[in-house]
Amino acid sequence: MSQFSYKDGVLHAEGTSLSAIAEQFGTPTYVYSKAALLANFAAYADACRGRDALVCYAMKANSNLAILDLLARQGAGFDIVSGGELLRVLAAGGDPRKVIFSGVGKSVEEMRLALSHDILCFNVESIPELHRLNEVAGGMGKKARISLRVNPNVDAKTHPYIATGLKANKFGVAFSDALDTYRTAAQLPHLDVVGIDCHIGSQLLDDAPLLEALDRLIELIDQLGAEGIVLHHLDIGGGIGIDYREQGEKAPVPVGDYLGRLFARIDAWRAERHGGNGIKVIFEPGRSIVGDTGVLLTKVEFLKHGEEKNFCIVDAAMNDMARPALYQAWMDMQPVLQGGAAAATYDVVGPICESGDWLARDRALAVAAGDLLVMHTAGAYGMTMASNYNTRGRAAEVIVDGSVPHLVRQRENPADLYALESLIK
Ligand SMILES: *Cc1c(COP(=O)(O)O)cnc(C)c1O
């Protein structure tokens, strides 16, 4: 059930009108629904109930402290990709013992920080990284828990920029090299080999590639076990897609269905081969936790009728939401007030000096200058990818809880943007 719907002709987030939010906090503003966030997390938590499983929210999708806090209170762990993200988890009161650290380029400083907080696991992506981590841990008199990110070479059939499990991607260790890499890792004195992970891509509408990846991981776990390298967890990554409401787009697999099928395979493995006894299952969902919980609220500055196209120029831009410019992503736009001006077909664009600065193309919209619009399904990879291009302060963020809007990030002022700069003498 969507938490964004019209009531008396005005679009609401839960019980709060988006017009009132624009009036109180200005635009552009990201508006999230607390109920939607909790429901999305519950879909994972419910399917994991009674099992040894951990949901590590991939916080690069949306790392606002209030979101992290709400999820941490539900028992979430976190999948981080930088030292900065670990500091956010700590600032939000999250448990570092439920943190896994992904990414191909972890620095020595980031490794030290993560080790000093005793995170659950490093998801290692290469042999040089194994050696660096071994050295850093040794220097601190510690052992680093590691998992190898294996590249199962399955085609996730998604956008090339967000497919990550193919041979040609920069991520992970090739499947054919995995056994040898595990043997290397097991020899290193300051590493504790505890798991295996993969992440094959994002916005997957179908779970078949994920289940195929699971089969390949299981194969490796069995082979490793036969050599005496016993793993304690299996991390299948994130990647479940969401409904961007594009016409003709396939509906994404429901989270509960996917997890049901995944656990059924793990149970069968256990029953048939006594494999995976005591193995913990880890998930790293990002988009499917936050994507549909948020909208980007924006105001129409001008309507411009060109020779070939009409432009709806709004106060949000590619610096606020990069997905259309970056991936040609289709995002749904709706006016906040129903039944306004006559509809016309517009390209919705921002004020930035780039032709790539568009939010939506060829949309029938009934809008006039001064009206409010929302971009739907903007909760994931929106604010976290925002920049300050054109010295534009980043948007405010609001979480709605019923009829109460909470400001969870203030709008940036231009002075904030150059506060760290200085003139040369
Ligand atoms: C981005 C990412 C995720 C989350 O992906 P979603 O498609 O948002 O679920 C999980 N794991 C890793 C390693 C990632 O890089």
mmCIF file with all atom_site columns, C-alpha atoms in Angstrom, residues 188-292:
data_model
loop_
_atom_site.group_PDB
_atom_site.id
_atom_site.type_symbol
_atom_site.label_atom_id
_atom_site.label_alt_id
_atom_site.label_comp_id
_atom_site.label_asym_id
_atom_site.label_entity_id
_atom_site.label_seq_id
_atom_site.pdbx_PDB_ins_code
_atom_site.Cartn_x
_atom_site.Cartn_y
_atom_site.Cartn_z
_atom_site.occupancy
_atom_site.B_iso_or_equiv
_atom_site.pdbx_formal_charge
_atom_site.auth_seq_id
_atom_site.auth_comp_id
_atom_site.auth_asym_id
_atom_site.auth_atom_id
_atom_site.pdbx_PDB_model_num
ATOM 1   C CA . LEU A 1 188 ? 47.217 -15.207 6.256   1.00 0.00 ? 188 LEU A CA 1
ATOM 2   C CA . PRO A 1 189 ? 47.699 -15.052 10.026  1.00 0.00 ? 189 PRO A CA 1
ATOM 3   C CA . HIS A 1 190 ? 45.698 -11.919 10.775  1.00 0.00 ? 190 HIS A CA 1
ATOM 4   C CA . LEU A 1 191 ? 42.584 -12.878 8.842   1.00 0.00 ? 191 LEU A CA 1
ATOM 5   C CA . ASP A 1 192 ? 39.703 -15.014 10.011  1.00 0.00 ? 192 ASP A CA 1
ATOM 6   C CA . VAL A 1 193 ? 37.879 -16.463 6.997   1.00 0.00 ? 193 VAL A CA 1
ATOM 7   C CA . VAL A 1 194 ? 34.194 -16.509 7.975   1.00 0.00 ? 194 VAL A CA 1
ATOM 8   C CA . GLY A 1 195 ? 32.004 -15.996 4.925   1.00 0.00 ? 195 GLY A CA 1
ATOM 9   C CA . ILE A 1 196 ? 31.237 -15.666 1.265   1.00 0.00 ? 196 ILE A CA 1
ATOM 10  C CA . ASP A 1 197 ? 29.316 -12.907 -0.462  1.00 0.00 ? 197 ASP A CA 1
ATOM 11  C CA . CYS A 1 198 ? 28.139 -11.649 -3.813  1.00 0.00 ? 198 CYS A CA 1
ATOM 12  C CA . HIS A 1 199 ? 26.079 -8.792  -5.164  1.00 0.00 ? 199 HIS A CA 1
ATOM 13  C CA . ILE A 1 200 ? 25.094 -9.280  -8.767  1.00 0.00 ? 200 ILE A CA 1
ATOM 14  C CA . GLY A 1 201 ? 23.357 -6.025  -9.570  1.00 0.00 ? 201 GLY A CA 1
ATOM 15  C CA . SER A 1 202 ? 20.567 -3.662  -8.726  1.00 0.00 ? 202 SER A CA 1
ATOM 16  C CA . GLN A 1 203 ? 16.902 -3.111  -9.669  1.00 0.00 ? 203 GLN A CA 1
ATOM 17  C CA . LEU A 1 204 ? 16.442 -6.838  -10.381 1.00 0.00 ? 204 LEU A CA 1
ATOM 18  C CA . LEU A 1 205 ? 12.772 -7.496  -11.119 1.00 0.00 ? 205 LEU A CA 1
ATOM 19  C CA . ASP A 1 206 ? 13.188 -11.256 -11.154 1.00 0.00 ? 206 ASP A CA 1
ATOM 20  C CA . ASP A 1 207 ? 14.851 -13.433 -8.497  1.00 0.00 ? 207 ASP A CA 1
ATOM 21  C CA . ALA A 1 208 ? 16.040 -16.171 -10.888 1.00 0.00 ? 208 ALA A CA 1
ATOM 22  C CA . PRO A 1 209 ? 19.545 -14.656 -11.272 1.00 0.00 ? 209 PRO A CA 1
ATOM 23  C CA . LEU A 1 210 ? 19.820 -14.345 -7.477  1.00 0.00 ? 210 LEU A CA 1
ATOM 24  C CA . LEU A 1 211 ? 18.855 -17.982 -6.967  1.00 0.00 ? 211 LEU A CA 1
ATOM 25  C CA . GLU A 1 212 ? 21.362 -18.967 -9.638  1.00 0.00 ? 212 GLU A CA 1
ATOM 26  C CA . ALA A 1 213 ? 24.034 -16.983 -7.788  1.00 0.00 ? 213 ALA A CA 1
ATOM 27  C CA . LEU A 1 214 ? 22.988 -18.742 -4.553  1.00 0.00 ? 214 LEU A CA 1
ATOM 28  C CA . ASP A 1 215 ? 23.529 -22.150 -6.203  1.00 0.00 ? 215 ASP A CA 1
ATOM 29  C CA . ARG A 1 216 ? 27.022 -21.124 -7.235  1.00 0.00 ? 216 ARG A CA 1
ATOM 30  C CA . LEU A 1 217 ? 27.885 -19.915 -3.724  1.00 0.00 ? 217 LEU A CA 1
ATOM 31  C CA . ILE A 1 218 ? 26.575 -23.175 -2.245  1.00 0.00 ? 218 ILE A CA 1
ATOM 32  C CA . GLU A 1 219 ? 28.797 -25.095 -4.663  1.00 0.00 ? 219 GLU A CA 1
ATOM 33  C CA . LEU A 1 220 ? 31.822 -23.171 -3.429  1.00 0.00 ? 220 LEU A CA 1
ATOM 34  C CA . ILE A 1 221 ? 30.897 -23.526 0.252   1.00 0.00 ? 221 ILE A CA 1
ATOM 35  C CA . ASP A 1 222 ? 30.755 -27.311 -0.190  1.00 0.00 ? 222 ASP A CA 1
ATOM 36  C CA . GLN A 1 223 ? 34.117 -27.377 -1.991  1.00 0.00 ? 223 GLN A CA 1
ATOM 37  C CA . LEU A 1 224 ? 35.721 -25.204 0.664   1.00 0.00 ? 224 LEU A CA 1
ATOM 38  C CA . GLY A 1 225 ? 34.278 -27.326 3.463   1.00 0.00 ? 225 GLY A CA 1
ATOM 39  C CA . ALA A 1 226 ? 35.831 -30.415 1.893   1.00 0.00 ? 226 ALA A CA 1
ATOM 40  C CA . GLU A 1 227 ? 39.202 -28.659 2.204   1.00 0.00 ? 227 GLU A CA 1
ATOM 41  C CA . GLY A 1 228 ? 38.618 -27.722 5.823   1.00 0.00 ? 228 GLY A CA 1
ATOM 42  C CA . ILE A 1 229 ? 37.748 -24.085 5.174   1.00 0.00 ? 229 ILE A CA 1
ATOM 43  C CA . VAL A 1 230 ? 34.422 -23.865 6.983   1.00 0.00 ? 230 VAL A CA 1
ATOM 44  C CA . LEU A 1 231 ? 32.336 -20.764 6.380   1.00 0.00 ? 231 LEU A CA 1
ATOM 45  C CA . HIS A 1 232 ? 29.870 -19.351 8.898   1.00 0.00 ? 232 HIS A CA 1
ATOM 46  C CA . HIS A 1 233 ? 27.855 -17.058 6.698   1.00 0.00 ? 233 HIS A CA 1
ATOM 47  C CA . LEU A 1 234 ? 26.541 -16.676 3.201   1.00 0.00 ? 234 LEU A CA 1
ATOM 48  C CA . ASP A 1 235 ? 25.752 -13.148 2.036   1.00 0.00 ? 235 ASP A CA 1
ATOM 49  C CA . ILE A 1 236 ? 23.655 -12.979 -1.125  1.00 0.00 ? 236 ILE A CA 1
ATOM 50  C CA . GLY A 1 237 ? 23.873 -9.173  -1.488  1.00 0.00 ? 237 GLY A CA 1
ATOM 51  C CA . GLY A 1 238 ? 21.019 -6.827  -2.322  1.00 0.00 ? 238 GLY A CA 1
ATOM 52  C CA . GLY A 1 239 ? 19.498 -5.941  -5.639  1.00 0.00 ? 239 GLY A CA 1
ATOM 53  C CA . ILE A 1 240 ? 15.747 -6.580  -5.452  1.00 0.00 ? 240 ILE A CA 1
ATOM 54  C CA . GLY A 1 241 ? 14.036 -3.994  -7.650  1.00 0.00 ? 241 GLY A CA 1
ATOM 55  C CA . ILE A 1 242 ? 11.109 -1.708  -6.964  1.00 0.00 ? 242 ILE A CA 1
ATOM 56  C CA . ASP A 1 243 ? 8.145  -0.481  -8.979  1.00 0.00 ? 243 ASP A CA 1
ATOM 57  C CA . TYR A 1 244 ? 9.021  2.870   -10.564 1.00 0.00 ? 244 TYR A CA 1
ATOM 58  C CA . ARG A 1 245 ? 5.454  2.923   -11.974 1.00 0.00 ? 245 ARG A CA 1
ATOM 59  C CA . GLU A 1 246 ? 6.648  3.103   -15.578 1.00 0.00 ? 246 GLU A CA 1
ATOM 60  C CA . GLN A 1 247 ? 3.965  1.870   -17.938 1.00 0.00 ? 247 GLN A CA 1
ATOM 61  C CA . GLY A 1 248 ? 4.712  -1.561  -19.348 1.00 0.00 ? 248 GLY A CA 1
ATOM 62  C CA . GLU A 1 249 ? 7.449  -2.203  -16.796 1.00 0.00 ? 249 GLU A CA 1
ATOM 63  C CA . LYS A 1 250 ? 7.391  -5.640  -15.217 1.00 0.00 ? 250 LYS A CA 1
ATOM 64  C CA . ALA A 1 251 ? 6.425  -5.770  -11.543 1.00 0.00 ? 251 ALA A CA 1
ATOM 65  C CA . PRO A 1 252 ? 9.305  -6.656  -9.204  1.00 0.00 ? 252 PRO A CA 1
ATOM 66  C CA . VAL A 1 253 ? 9.246  -9.950  -7.323  1.00 0.00 ? 253 VAL A CA 1
ATOM 67  C CA . PRO A 1 254 ? 7.791  -9.496  -3.812  1.00 0.00 ? 254 PRO A CA 1
ATOM 68  C CA . VAL A 1 255 ? 10.528 -9.666  -1.174  1.00 0.00 ? 255 VAL A CA 1
ATOM 69  C CA . GLY A 1 256 ? 8.737  -12.390 0.795   1.00 0.00 ? 256 GLY A CA 1
ATOM 70  C CA . ASP A 1 257 ? 8.445  -14.632 -2.290  1.00 0.00 ? 257 ASP A CA 1
ATOM 71  C CA . TYR A 1 258 ? 12.139 -14.264 -3.085  1.00 0.00 ? 258 TYR A CA 1
ATOM 72  C CA . LEU A 1 259 ? 13.241 -14.975 0.475   1.00 0.00 ? 259 LEU A CA 1
ATOM 73  C CA . GLY A 1 260 ? 10.861 -17.940 0.655   1.00 0.00 ? 260 GLY A CA 1
ATOM 74  C CA . ARG A 1 261 ? 12.434 -19.500 -2.435  1.00 0.00 ? 261 ARG A CA 1
ATOM 75  C CA . LEU A 1 262 ? 15.952 -18.722 -1.213  1.00 0.00 ? 262 LEU A CA 1
ATOM 76  C CA . PHE A 1 263 ? 15.416 -20.306 2.201   1.00 0.00 ? 263 PHE A CA 1
ATOM 77  C CA . ALA A 1 264 ? 13.734 -23.319 0.565   1.00 0.00 ? 264 ALA A CA 1
ATOM 78  C CA . ARG A 1 265 ? 16.924 -23.933 -1.435  1.00 0.00 ? 265 ARG A CA 1
ATOM 79  C CA . ILE A 1 266 ? 19.066 -23.572 1.653   1.00 0.00 ? 266 ILE A CA 1
ATOM 80  C CA . ASP A 1 267 ? 16.818 -25.996 3.535   1.00 0.00 ? 267 ASP A CA 1
ATOM 81  C CA . ALA A 1 268 ? 17.048 -28.477 0.656   1.00 0.00 ? 268 ALA A CA 1
ATOM 82  C CA . TRP A 1 269 ? 20.839 -28.173 0.661   1.00 0.00 ? 269 TRP A CA 1
ATOM 83  C CA . ARG A 1 270 ? 20.810 -28.887 4.369   1.00 0.00 ? 270 ARG A CA 1
ATOM 84  C CA . ALA A 1 271 ? 18.475 -31.865 4.045   1.00 0.00 ? 271 ALA A CA 1
ATOM 85  C CA . GLU A 1 272 ? 20.155 -33.480 1.045   1.00 0.00 ? 272 GLU A CA 1
ATOM 86  C CA . ARG A 1 273 ? 23.817 -32.867 1.694   1.00 0.00 ? 273 ARG A CA 1
ATOM 87  C CA . HIS A 1 274 ? 23.953 -31.763 5.309   1.00 0.00 ? 274 HIS A CA 1
ATOM 88  C CA . GLY A 1 275 ? 25.488 -28.636 3.824   1.00 0.00 ? 275 GLY A CA 1
ATOM 89  C CA . GLY A 1 276 ? 25.392 -25.234 5.363   1.00 0.00 ? 276 GLY A CA 1
ATOM 90  C CA . ASN A 1 277 ? 24.809 -26.456 8.883   1.00 0.00 ? 277 ASN A CA 1
ATOM 91  C CA . GLY A 1 278 ? 24.697 -23.466 11.152  1.00 0.00 ? 278 GLY A CA 1
ATOM 92  C CA . ILE A 1 279 ? 25.216 -21.070 8.295   1.00 0.00 ? 279 ILE A CA 1
ATOM 93  C CA . LYS A 1 280 ? 23.931 -17.551 8.780   1.00 0.00 ? 280 LYS A CA 1
ATOM 94  C CA . VAL A 1 281 ? 22.296 -15.838 5.797   1.00 0.00 ? 281 VAL A CA 1
ATOM 95  C CA . ILE A 1 282 ? 22.987 -12.149 5.236   1.00 0.00 ? 282 ILE A CA 1
ATOM 96  C CA . PHE A 1 283 ? 21.101 -9.776  2.930   1.00 0.00 ? 283 PHE A CA 1
ATOM 97  C CA . GLU A 1 284 ? 22.252 -6.353  1.761   1.00 0.00 ? 284 GLU A CA 1
ATOM 98  C CA . PRO A 1 285 ? 19.113 -4.638  0.442   1.00 0.00 ? 285 PRO A CA 1
ATOM 99  C CA . GLY A 1 286 ? 19.197 -0.935  -0.301  1.00 0.00 ? 286 GLY A CA 1
ATOM 100 C CA . ARG A 1 287 ? 16.689 0.205   -2.899  1.00 0.00 ? 287 ARG A CA 1
ATOM 101 C CA . SER A 1 288 ? 13.952 -2.216  -1.778  1.00 0.00 ? 288 SER A CA 1
ATOM 102 C CA . ILE A 1 289 ? 14.111 -0.789  1.766   1.00 0.00 ? 289 ILE A CA 1
ATOM 103 C CA . VAL A 1 290 ? 13.988 2.937   0.952   1.00 0.00 ? 290 VAL A CA 1
ATOM 104 C CA . GLY A 1 291 ? 13.158 3.446   -2.738  1.00 0.00 ? 291 GLY A CA 1
ATOM 105 C CA . ASP A 1 292 ? 9.392  3.746   -2.549  1.00 0.00 ? 292 ASP A CA 1
#
